[in-house]
Amino acid sequence: MVSLSLRFCSLLALVPLAAVGSVIPRADAYDYIVVGGGSAGSIIASRLSENSSVSVLVIEGGPSHEGEVDLTIPYVYPRTFRSRFDWNYTTVPQPNLGNRPGIYLRGHVLGGSSSINGMTLNRAPASDWDKIASYTGDSSFRWDAILPYIKKNEGFNRPPNTPEYANTYDPAVHGFNADKIGNTLVTDGNWISQPALQAATEVGINYVRDVNGGLPVGISWQQFSTKDGSRSSAATAYLNAGILSSRTNLKVLLNAFVTRLLPVSGTDLKFTTVEYKDASGNTVTVSARREVILSAGVMSTPIILMRSGLGPRAHLQANNITTILDIPAVGQNLQDRCGAAAVWSVNATDTDDDIDRNPAVFNRWLNQWNQNHTGRLTQMSYRQMIFGRVPNNASIFSGGFQDPSSGPTCPHYELYPANKWTSPTTPQPATGNFVSMNIFVSASNVRGTVTLDPTNPLTGNPVIDPKYLSSEWDRYVMRDAVRTSVHYFNAPAWKKWNATPVFDTAILNSDAALDAWISSSAFGGVHGVGTARMGPANSPAGQDVVAPNFKVKGVSGLRIADTSVFPFVINGHTMGATYAIAEKVSDLIKSGN
Ligand SMILES: Cc1cc2nc3c(=O)[nH]c(=O)nc-3n(C[C@H](O)[C@H](O)[C@H](O)COP(=O)(O)OP(=O)(O)OC[C@H]3O[C@@H](n4cnc5c(N)ncnc54)[C@H](O)[C@@H]3O)c2cc1C
């Protein structure tokens, strides 16, 4: 059972109340201050504080994760959306999504987005890492060099030794550190796995033994960041109550909203002071003796930089912020993975539809989870995933168009079949059983923006414009992925289950009709990267934000480590890749680099 007793012996008491508007400098100082106790920040703080002679402060905007059932039971994770555990961001209206604004989910809790996300554990194809190494000129980002960090972060749970799970993973690419992030294959033998795998064979999709082996194109078994039937997050593994109570050199400040970083007086460009608003609305400052590590995520990191005078000069001027260093790349280069869901009815009865619409069925599974952390609520509704590529001879490639992916073994799109209705744009019917294909454009070449709220630059939400599907390439990939999905569900393996589309497949007959369906069905992704991107150590000022050692170019005392630093979209889900760079930057800092 989830323990409801909160034990945060080392959480700091908030500073005393003061008049709003005055600034309260804290008397204490720390060697390192980590801004944002999220997926990356939790790991960095935990790793740095392994050295008891080093003091570390984490400043996190959200509450604790401890004892929160909705953050613990895997299946119910969507309950956290638009809750107090979400920053409640919204994108600007997206012209290619029927001019709808989208919700942009981000974790507002210790563990960050790893505390509310869908737990699919990917680590990006090998060629993505090799491309980052090539772009930055730093070979330590190559797949072979990153793999040890991935393993260091992982506690892989071996599936049962039964024929069904023979050949479902490759132990050589996994870490087995039981106290780190759990990684679990689905092991429930649900009916959907048989047709899902057989249909792939029938339509020529190859079987991939391990989705996380660096070569994911094909169909493979999903891996999830769960452990013993519960979510395993950066917070549960790296900043849990046991670690916090045993390390007097590690402090976590919760419900504290970081507004900006301040240059050290007397120096122009050393940023080791953090300004935040505490839970009572007081403005407080605290300083790091060595470094500040900014890990506030792909939306907040660029906003905090801009509020600190580090960003595109014209945009800062327009918001009455004095530019300390003109860095045009801050808030630019936002890349994400747009999604859609297509649904088929089936004559199978063992889908998850009734869990979602019938409280009695849900409660039966909840009782089982409460008893021994087993059953349907230990996992999501998908078991396999397909990574695919647009064919080499596709018309989009004629006329010299360059494939934006990281190479021939990199996916262009991702599909995963679910054993229930998953379309968020059409309500689930009151009766019936369904399977859905969740469809994501992966190797996007669109670049969006994150900018300040002009009505409230200091504390307002980021203005998010991902520009979903605004390139012909992204629209082409989405169309190809939808057509592939229909082809897949037309395979003989699904006939036994009478898989019947609940949408009009005539949309496939013309690109215009398909685009119209996509425009009304697509939704924003949750895998944003690139808003404080990493580049070569010697790239021109302002082109990139951080150097390969994660230090912000042109200033001292400040590193950035979170999804904002990835220079390109990650062709898989982003959590695993974020964990890898968090382990890497921790090592760099610990070794004095
Ligand atoms: C709903 C959802 C589902 C997802 N599903 C998956 C999935 O299944 N698999 C996968 O791999 N990826 C998934 N992702 C994406 C993945 O979780 C993120 O890309 C990744 O966790 C981001 O890590 P991060 O460290 O960059 O940021 P975060 O983990 O978001 O951490 C940022 C932290 O900074 C804090 N913060 C932000 N601003 C401030 C401020 N001003 N002051 C103080 N603190 C602040 C936040 O509260 C948060 O704790 C999902 C994301 C979401 C939101």
XYZ file of C-alpha atoms and ligand atoms in Angstrom:
646
model
C 0.000 0.000 0.000
C 1.044 3.579 -0.497
C 2.108 5.040 2.780
C 0.097 8.133 3.570
C 2.531 9.289 6.218
C 4.815 12.005 4.881
C 8.330 11.831 6.168
C 10.401 14.741 4.976
C 12.868 15.225 7.758
C 15.215 17.307 5.640
C 12.663 19.506 3.907
C 13.398 23.102 4.724
C 10.867 25.184 6.551
C 9.819 28.100 4.393
C 11.318 31.423 5.424
C 9.146 33.659 7.635
C 6.513 35.892 6.127
C 7.593 39.303 4.918
C 5.921 42.145 3.118
C 5.253 41.227 -0.529
C 7.651 43.188 -2.698
C 10.647 43.060 -0.353
C 13.441 40.584 -1.040
C 14.583 38.243 1.701
C 18.153 36.972 1.265
C 18.568 33.572 2.879
C 21.392 33.328 5.362
C 22.307 29.800 4.241
C 24.311 29.012 1.106
C 24.911 25.786 -0.763
C 27.628 24.430 -3.001
C 25.074 23.603 -5.679
C 21.527 24.765 -6.237
C 19.375 22.688 -8.559
C 16.427 24.640 -9.976
C 13.585 22.175 -10.598
C 13.403 18.820 -8.815
C 12.135 17.053 -11.924
C 13.298 14.110 -14.011
C 16.801 15.484 -14.498
C 17.010 17.687 -11.396
C 16.176 14.894 -8.933
C 18.938 12.704 -10.324
C 21.529 15.483 -10.382
C 20.785 16.554 -6.802
C 20.888 12.972 -5.599
C 24.131 12.150 -7.379
C 25.921 15.340 -6.283
C 24.914 14.816 -2.654
C 26.389 11.301 -2.650
C 29.513 13.210 -1.609
C 28.689 14.155 1.978
C 31.108 17.091 1.937
C 29.081 18.821 -0.776
C 25.852 20.661 0.061
C 22.952 20.709 -2.383
C 19.667 22.625 -2.414
C 16.805 21.672 -4.734
C 14.175 24.353 -5.381
C 11.013 22.746 -6.704
C 7.859 24.577 -7.711
C 5.457 21.747 -6.912
C 4.547 19.619 -3.887
C 5.915 16.279 -2.731
C 5.122 13.053 -4.588
C 5.117 10.983 -1.392
C 1.898 9.183 -0.539
C 0.066 10.371 -3.638
C -1.960 7.455 -5.034
C -2.518 9.066 -8.444
C 1.256 9.323 -8.881
C 1.759 5.732 -7.792
C -0.798 3.490 -9.527
C 0.376 3.353 -13.144
C -3.006 3.029 -14.885
C -4.533 6.145 -13.323
C -1.795 8.538 -14.439
C -4.179 10.649 -16.615
C -5.907 11.749 -13.393
C -2.912 14.009 -12.793
C -3.585 16.015 -15.947
C -4.932 19.492 -15.123
C -4.486 18.712 -11.428
C -2.230 20.424 -8.864
C 0.546 18.134 -10.142
C 0.432 19.763 -13.606
C 1.634 23.254 -14.549
C -1.581 23.640 -16.573
C 0.030 25.123 -19.657
C -1.839 25.673 -22.922
C -0.394 26.147 -26.401
C -1.441 28.965 -28.681
C -4.079 27.867 -31.252
C -2.509 25.487 -33.759
C -3.589 26.153 -37.377
C -2.924 22.560 -38.454
C -4.928 21.179 -35.534
C -8.122 22.948 -36.571
C -6.925 26.107 -34.823
C -7.408 24.393 -31.480
C -5.123 25.340 -28.577
C -3.649 22.260 -26.942
C -2.976 21.430 -23.340
C 0.756 21.106 -22.686
C 1.242 18.810 -19.722
C 4.280 19.259 -17.444
C 4.830 17.788 -14.010
C 4.467 20.255 -11.125
C 5.679 17.982 -8.337
C 8.901 16.472 -7.063
C 10.069 14.142 -9.835
C 8.597 16.555 -12.388
C 7.114 15.018 -15.482
C 8.494 11.600 -14.494
C 5.933 11.681 -11.651
C 2.946 12.146 -13.987
C 4.014 10.707 -17.334
C 2.951 7.604 -19.244
C 6.030 5.606 -18.095
C 7.020 4.346 -21.557
C 10.750 3.897 -21.134
C 12.719 4.629 -24.309
C 16.191 5.951 -24.670
C 16.297 7.158 -28.287
C 17.846 5.211 -31.162
C 21.615 4.912 -31.298
C 21.754 7.154 -34.363
C 20.103 10.030 -32.454
C 22.925 9.971 -29.909
C 25.493 9.720 -32.685
C 23.882 12.736 -34.361
C 24.101 14.749 -31.130
C 27.774 13.773 -30.881
C 28.313 14.847 -34.449
C 26.460 18.179 -34.046
C 28.208 19.083 -30.794
C 31.591 17.726 -31.869
C 31.699 15.734 -28.636
C 32.085 11.992 -29.044
C 31.054 11.377 -25.443
C 27.428 11.658 -26.635
C 27.821 8.710 -28.986
C 25.543 5.745 -28.260
C 28.411 3.575 -27.048
C 29.498 6.269 -24.613
C 25.970 7.059 -23.402
C 24.934 3.426 -22.815
C 26.853 3.153 -19.503
C 24.902 6.142 -18.156
C 21.631 4.563 -19.275
C 22.515 1.337 -17.491
C 23.634 3.158 -14.363
C 20.161 4.680 -14.086
C 18.200 1.457 -14.593
C 16.844 -1.386 -12.483
C 15.576 -3.770 -15.167
C 13.066 -6.317 -13.917
C 13.457 -9.609 -15.757
C 10.131 -11.011 -17.020
C 9.030 -14.531 -16.042
C 11.080 -17.322 -17.567
C 8.204 -18.578 -19.738
C 8.033 -19.211 -23.506
C 5.908 -16.089 -24.041
C 8.718 -13.872 -22.830
C 11.631 -15.689 -24.396
C 13.361 -13.304 -26.776
C 11.518 -10.209 -25.501
C 14.529 -8.269 -24.274
C 18.306 -8.162 -24.513
C 20.022 -8.216 -21.100
C 23.200 -6.796 -22.624
C 21.624 -3.352 -23.012
C 20.141 -3.087 -19.523
C 21.264 -2.111 -16.058
C 20.183 -4.141 -13.054
C 20.518 -1.610 -10.227
C 17.496 -2.435 -8.102
C 17.432 0.926 -6.308
C 17.327 2.949 -9.540
C 14.565 3.493 -12.135
C 12.525 0.302 -12.521
C 12.053 -0.986 -16.059
C 9.386 -3.616 -16.581
C 8.019 -5.518 -19.567
C 4.275 -6.111 -19.602
C 3.680 -9.668 -18.433
C -0.076 -10.130 -18.323
C -0.731 -12.348 -21.372
C -3.584 -10.095 -22.556
C -5.349 -11.255 -25.762
C -4.126 -8.255 -27.770
C -0.472 -9.281 -27.827
C -1.069 -12.239 -30.154
C -2.811 -10.331 -32.999
C -0.600 -7.284 -32.435
C 2.550 -9.331 -33.071
C 1.100 -11.602 -35.760
C -0.353 -8.704 -37.759
C 3.077 -7.094 -37.821
C 4.546 -10.222 -39.380
C 1.699 -10.352 -41.887
C 2.270 -6.788 -43.114
C 6.061 -7.064 -43.159
C 6.997 -5.227 -39.960
C 10.101 -6.876 -38.524
C 10.340 -8.043 -34.922
C 12.810 -6.165 -32.720
C 14.009 -8.105 -29.713
C 14.572 -5.037 -27.524
C 13.124 -1.591 -28.153
C 15.984 -0.137 -26.136
C 18.824 -1.781 -28.000
C 19.477 1.277 -30.181
C 17.762 -0.087 -33.325
C 14.031 0.310 -32.593
C 12.526 0.265 -36.117
C 10.016 -2.626 -36.156
C 7.671 -4.033 -33.509
C 8.846 -4.746 -29.987
C 7.540 -5.198 -26.465
C 7.010 -2.011 -24.497
C 9.128 -1.311 -21.441
C 7.734 0.815 -18.615
C 9.291 2.687 -15.712
C 7.488 0.711 -13.045
C 8.640 -1.400 -10.153
C 6.606 -3.858 -8.085
C 3.400 -2.688 -9.754
C 3.968 1.017 -9.017
C 5.423 4.028 -10.817
C 9.174 4.363 -10.583
C 10.145 8.004 -11.053
C 13.153 10.225 -10.597
C 11.654 11.150 -7.227
C 10.898 7.613 -6.001
C 14.341 6.373 -7.014
C 16.558 9.402 -6.338
C 14.808 11.747 -3.870
C 12.735 9.371 -1.814
C 12.108 9.834 1.894
C 14.897 7.412 2.813
C 17.519 9.337 0.846
C 16.276 12.719 2.054
C 16.259 11.734 5.704
C 19.707 10.165 5.562
C 21.550 13.039 3.858
C 21.959 16.164 5.939
C 23.809 17.770 3.018
C 20.743 17.550 0.729
C 17.811 19.943 1.162
C 14.627 20.084 -0.885
C 12.481 23.200 -0.872
C 8.961 22.526 -2.171
C 6.235 24.869 -3.474
C 8.873 27.484 -4.295
C 8.520 29.188 -7.677
C 11.832 30.302 -9.187
C 11.397 33.593 -10.995
C 14.924 34.276 -12.230
C 18.658 34.043 -11.681
C 20.639 37.097 -10.631
C 24.188 38.022 -11.636
C 26.620 38.195 -8.741
C 27.193 41.850 -7.931
C 30.548 43.096 -9.032
C 30.695 40.562 -11.830
C 28.637 40.852 -14.967
C 28.143 37.324 -15.999
C 28.299 34.979 -13.032
C 24.830 33.624 -12.265
C 24.911 31.861 -8.925
C 22.012 33.535 -7.121
C 18.464 32.237 -7.471
C 15.374 34.318 -6.798
C 12.133 32.540 -5.964
C 8.712 33.146 -4.512
C 7.927 31.006 -1.514
C 4.518 29.530 -0.774
C 3.505 32.731 1.026
C 4.416 34.932 -1.922
C 7.637 36.307 -0.414
C 10.498 36.982 -2.785
C 13.604 35.200 -1.520
C 17.177 34.896 -2.800
C 19.694 32.139 -2.141
C 23.204 31.646 -3.516
C 25.357 28.764 -4.639
C 29.038 28.715 -3.755
C 29.875 26.704 -6.868
C 27.116 26.386 -9.449
C 23.462 26.649 -10.241
C 22.060 23.808 -12.342
C 18.912 24.833 -14.186
C 16.642 21.792 -14.669
C 13.205 23.379 -14.883
C 12.290 21.587 -18.112
C 11.722 22.474 -21.737
C 9.165 25.217 -21.003
C 10.424 26.798 -17.781
C 14.163 26.698 -18.361
C 14.097 29.147 -21.298
C 11.574 31.349 -19.470
C 13.803 31.570 -16.377
C 16.777 32.397 -18.616
C 14.840 35.162 -20.348
C 13.637 36.656 -17.082
C 17.298 36.702 -16.012
C 18.318 38.795 -19.020
C 19.705 35.827 -20.949
C 17.825 35.514 -24.232
C 16.920 37.152 -27.540
C 17.510 40.894 -27.099
C 14.476 42.118 -29.059
C 12.100 39.842 -27.148
C 13.562 40.866 -23.788
C 13.331 44.546 -24.728
C 9.708 44.106 -25.727
C 9.071 42.750 -22.236
C 11.038 45.469 -20.421
C 13.807 43.110 -19.374
C 17.394 44.355 -19.500
C 19.489 42.115 -21.709
C 22.591 40.894 -19.928
C 23.588 38.526 -22.723
C 21.897 38.344 -26.103
C 21.285 34.627 -26.744
C 18.938 34.342 -29.753
C 18.538 30.545 -29.393
C 16.812 30.731 -25.983
C 13.184 29.668 -26.408
C 13.670 28.817 -30.080
C 14.075 25.363 -31.648
C 11.185 23.773 -29.760
C 10.667 20.362 -31.317
C 7.910 17.975 -30.326
C 6.032 14.911 -31.545
C 2.452 15.498 -32.618
C -0.011 12.635 -32.076
C -3.377 11.268 -33.203
C -5.436 8.198 -32.314
C -7.478 6.055 -34.702
C -9.971 3.557 -33.242
C -11.356 0.151 -34.312
C -14.174 -1.789 -32.672
C -13.419 -5.437 -31.831
C -15.364 -8.464 -30.664
C -12.857 -9.188 -27.900
C -14.341 -8.648 -24.451
C -11.136 -8.304 -22.453
C -10.317 -4.699 -23.359
C -9.725 -1.926 -20.838
C -12.819 0.038 -21.934
C -14.912 -1.009 -18.952
C -12.173 -0.015 -16.528
C -12.593 3.541 -17.812
C -16.392 3.719 -17.830
C -17.620 1.293 -15.193
C -16.659 2.166 -11.596
C -17.447 -1.378 -10.414
C -14.888 -2.820 -12.835
C -12.343 -0.153 -11.924
C -12.840 -0.803 -8.213
C -12.356 -4.533 -8.678
C -8.936 -3.875 -10.172
C -8.215 -1.206 -7.555
C -8.939 -3.706 -4.797
C -6.502 -6.112 -6.379
C -3.855 -3.395 -6.672
C -4.424 -2.414 -3.042
C -4.005 -6.006 -1.943
C -0.767 -6.915 -3.683
C 0.088 -4.361 -6.410
C -0.879 -6.721 -9.222
C -3.478 -6.691 -11.986
C -4.513 -4.327 -14.743
C -3.766 -1.109 -12.873
C -0.056 -1.931 -12.771
C 0.288 -0.993 -16.420
C -1.085 1.102 -19.230
C -3.250 -0.295 -22.037
C -0.502 -1.012 -24.526
C 1.969 -3.806 -24.761
C 3.793 -3.498 -28.067
C 5.160 -0.522 -29.964
C 5.976 -0.061 -33.609
C 8.581 2.354 -34.878
C 8.318 2.901 -38.629
C 9.853 4.764 -41.526
C 8.431 6.368 -44.623
C 9.575 4.171 -47.569
C 12.828 5.236 -49.219
C 11.041 5.650 -52.554
C 8.297 7.898 -51.127
C 7.386 10.903 -53.260
C 8.439 13.327 -50.504
C 12.051 12.353 -51.129
C 11.936 13.258 -54.818
C 13.406 16.655 -55.686
C 16.292 16.377 -53.257
C 14.371 16.651 -49.946
C 16.725 15.679 -47.132
C 15.461 13.148 -44.591
C 15.597 15.045 -41.270
C 15.930 11.866 -39.198
C 19.245 10.762 -37.744
C 19.728 8.034 -40.369
C 18.320 4.873 -41.927
C 17.869 3.121 -38.564
C 15.988 6.049 -37.033
C 12.163 5.978 -36.934
C 10.035 8.595 -38.685
C 6.919 7.705 -36.718
C 5.742 5.673 -33.781
C 2.584 3.562 -33.407
C 1.307 1.693 -30.421
C -1.853 -0.369 -30.311
C -3.972 -0.020 -27.166
C -6.672 -2.412 -26.010
C -9.239 0.322 -25.469
C -10.632 3.578 -26.866
C -7.867 6.211 -26.552
C -8.949 9.037 -28.858
C -8.933 12.220 -26.743
C -10.827 14.177 -29.400
C -13.922 11.906 -29.551
C -15.668 10.671 -26.382
C -15.578 6.973 -25.555
C -18.954 5.328 -26.407
C -21.055 3.994 -23.530
C -20.767 0.416 -24.763
C -18.490 -1.685 -26.931
C -14.922 -2.890 -27.032
C -12.187 -1.158 -28.959
C -8.552 -1.117 -29.956
C -6.792 2.099 -30.860
C -3.646 2.998 -32.677
C -1.752 5.831 -31.035
C 0.172 7.546 -33.795
C 3.064 9.992 -33.375
C 5.165 11.864 -35.880
C 8.658 11.282 -34.627
C 11.398 12.762 -36.803
C 9.764 16.188 -37.034
C 11.510 19.037 -38.833
C 9.219 21.696 -37.364
C 10.687 24.133 -34.882
C 8.414 26.099 -32.568
C 8.951 28.659 -29.826
C 8.535 29.322 -26.129
C 8.328 32.996 -25.185
C 7.416 35.233 -22.264
C 3.843 36.174 -21.482
C 3.834 39.874 -22.483
C 1.089 40.598 -19.943
C 3.091 39.115 -17.081
C 6.718 38.397 -17.994
C 7.886 37.730 -14.420
C 5.398 35.123 -13.257
C 3.135 34.358 -16.228
C 2.948 31.010 -18.013
C 5.136 30.462 -21.066
C 3.607 31.260 -24.442
C 3.997 27.935 -26.225
C 3.805 27.605 -29.999
C 4.949 24.134 -31.128
C 3.735 24.825 -34.707
C 2.451 21.262 -34.961
C 2.307 19.784 -38.465
C 3.369 23.085 -40.018
C 5.810 21.428 -42.437
C 4.898 19.294 -45.443
C 7.298 16.644 -44.099
C 5.471 16.335 -40.775
C 2.104 16.149 -42.546
C 3.497 13.541 -44.957
C 4.788 11.401 -42.097
C 1.471 11.650 -40.252
C -0.458 10.589 -43.368
C 1.916 7.700 -43.972
C 1.588 6.598 -40.337
C -2.233 6.694 -40.476
C -2.244 4.683 -43.729
C 0.187 2.172 -42.215
C -2.101 1.825 -39.189
C -5.118 1.026 -41.367
C -3.068 -1.467 -43.381
C -1.935 -3.086 -40.134
C -5.473 -3.487 -38.770
C -6.548 -4.933 -42.128
C -4.099 -7.825 -41.590
C -5.596 -11.339 -41.251
C -4.615 -11.565 -37.558
C -7.251 -8.968 -36.682
C -10.052 -10.681 -38.681
C -10.725 -13.128 -35.844
C -11.430 -10.101 -33.650
C -13.529 -8.431 -36.330
C -11.481 -5.227 -36.121
C -13.654 -2.549 -37.778
C -12.634 1.101 -38.073
C -14.954 3.535 -36.326
C -13.873 6.256 -38.730
C -14.578 6.494 -42.450
C -11.614 4.941 -44.264
C -12.568 6.919 -47.367
C -10.341 9.595 -45.811
C -7.440 7.522 -47.087
C -8.382 8.163 -50.696
C -7.047 11.712 -50.823
C -4.385 13.653 -48.957
C -6.809 16.522 -48.498
C -9.402 14.305 -46.810
C -6.749 12.678 -44.664
C -5.345 16.077 -43.666
C -8.836 17.179 -42.640
C -9.238 14.087 -40.424
C -5.790 14.630 -38.927
C -6.517 18.293 -38.299
C -9.597 17.414 -36.253
C -8.101 14.357 -34.505
C -4.487 15.262 -33.763
C -3.263 16.458 -30.413
C -0.059 17.916 -29.053
C 2.788 15.804 -27.821
C 4.532 15.801 -24.484
C 8.059 15.268 -25.745
C 9.299 18.810 -26.289
C 13.039 19.440 -26.539
C 15.499 22.048 -27.758
C 14.599 25.393 -26.171
C 18.070 25.834 -24.654
C 19.885 23.639 -27.081
C 23.383 22.283 -26.825
C 25.912 22.987 -29.547
C 29.614 22.803 -30.288
C 31.902 24.387 -27.711
C 32.986 26.928 -30.327
C 29.721 27.629 -32.164
C 28.953 31.321 -32.804
C 27.550 33.268 -29.857
C 23.821 32.838 -29.521
C 23.435 29.976 -32.010
C 23.319 27.454 -29.198
C 22.744 27.970 -25.485
C 24.944 25.393 -23.769
C 28.287 23.797 -24.575
C 28.733 20.004 -24.495
C 29.695 20.254 -20.812
C 26.174 21.711 -20.206
C 27.627 25.106 -19.210
C 25.724 28.121 -20.477
C 27.881 29.768 -23.098
C 29.146 33.230 -22.241
C 28.332 33.155 -18.514
C 29.822 31.365 -15.535
C 28.377 29.434 -12.615
C 25.427 28.118 -14.587
C 24.643 24.826 -16.302
C 21.448 23.569 -17.866
C 20.500 19.906 -17.749
C 17.021 18.841 -18.842
C 15.161 18.163 -22.089
C 15.678 21.745 -23.224
C 19.303 20.984 -24.144
C 18.632 18.298 -26.767
C 19.481 19.934 -30.108
C 17.059 17.711 -32.068
C 13.828 15.866 -31.466
C 14.313 12.531 -29.699
C 12.900 9.717 -31.826
C 11.325 7.927 -28.957
C 9.908 9.044 -25.651
C 12.084 11.567 -23.865
C 12.269 10.427 -20.249
C 14.999 7.799 -20.735
C 17.187 10.159 -22.741
C 16.743 12.820 -20.044
C 17.830 10.370 -17.370
C 20.946 9.573 -19.383
C 22.057 13.193 -19.646
C 21.294 13.766 -15.947
C 23.661 10.941 -15.046
C 26.236 12.308 -17.485
C 26.174 15.895 -16.201
C 26.377 14.634 -12.610
C 29.556 12.778 -13.497
C 30.982 15.839 -15.250
C 30.350 18.071 -12.224
C 31.667 15.504 -9.757
C 34.840 15.116 -11.743
C 35.373 18.886 -11.872
C 34.669 19.317 -15.598
C 1.689 13.606 -19.289
C 3.047 13.245 -19.802
C 3.250 11.984 -20.346
C 4.513 11.634 -20.797
N 4.743 10.341 -21.157
C 6.009 9.945 -21.360
C 6.320 8.580 -21.499
O 5.455 7.715 -21.395
N 7.618 8.240 -21.703
C 8.602 9.184 -21.797
O 9.759 8.816 -22.015
N 8.336 10.477 -21.679
C 7.076 10.886 -21.414
N 6.815 12.191 -21.205
C 7.895 13.157 -21.371
C 8.912 13.123 -20.248
O 8.280 12.835 -19.034
C 9.637 14.470 -20.175
O 10.196 14.794 -21.423
C 10.760 14.468 -19.160
O 10.351 13.871 -17.972
C 11.195 15.894 -18.909
O 12.222 15.927 -17.952
P 12.833 17.325 -17.502
O 13.784 17.046 -16.419
O 13.308 18.057 -18.706
O 11.598 18.177 -16.974
P 10.568 17.844 -15.805
O 10.632 16.428 -15.419
O 9.267 18.390 -16.234
O 11.149 18.667 -14.572
C 11.094 20.060 -14.451
C 10.911 20.382 -12.984
O 11.102 21.759 -12.782
C 10.073 22.264 -11.955
N 9.905 23.668 -12.302
C 9.534 24.172 -13.503
N 9.506 25.515 -13.437
C 9.868 25.860 -12.172
C 10.004 27.091 -11.506
N 9.798 28.266 -12.114
N 10.382 27.065 -10.209
C 10.610 25.907 -9.552
N 10.490 24.703 -10.151
C 10.116 24.685 -11.446
C 8.874 21.399 -12.306
O 7.881 21.435 -11.317
C 9.506 20.050 -12.480
O 9.601 19.342 -11.273
C 5.567 12.590 -20.764
C 5.356 13.858 -20.229
C 4.114 14.189 -19.729
C 3.940 15.536 -19.099
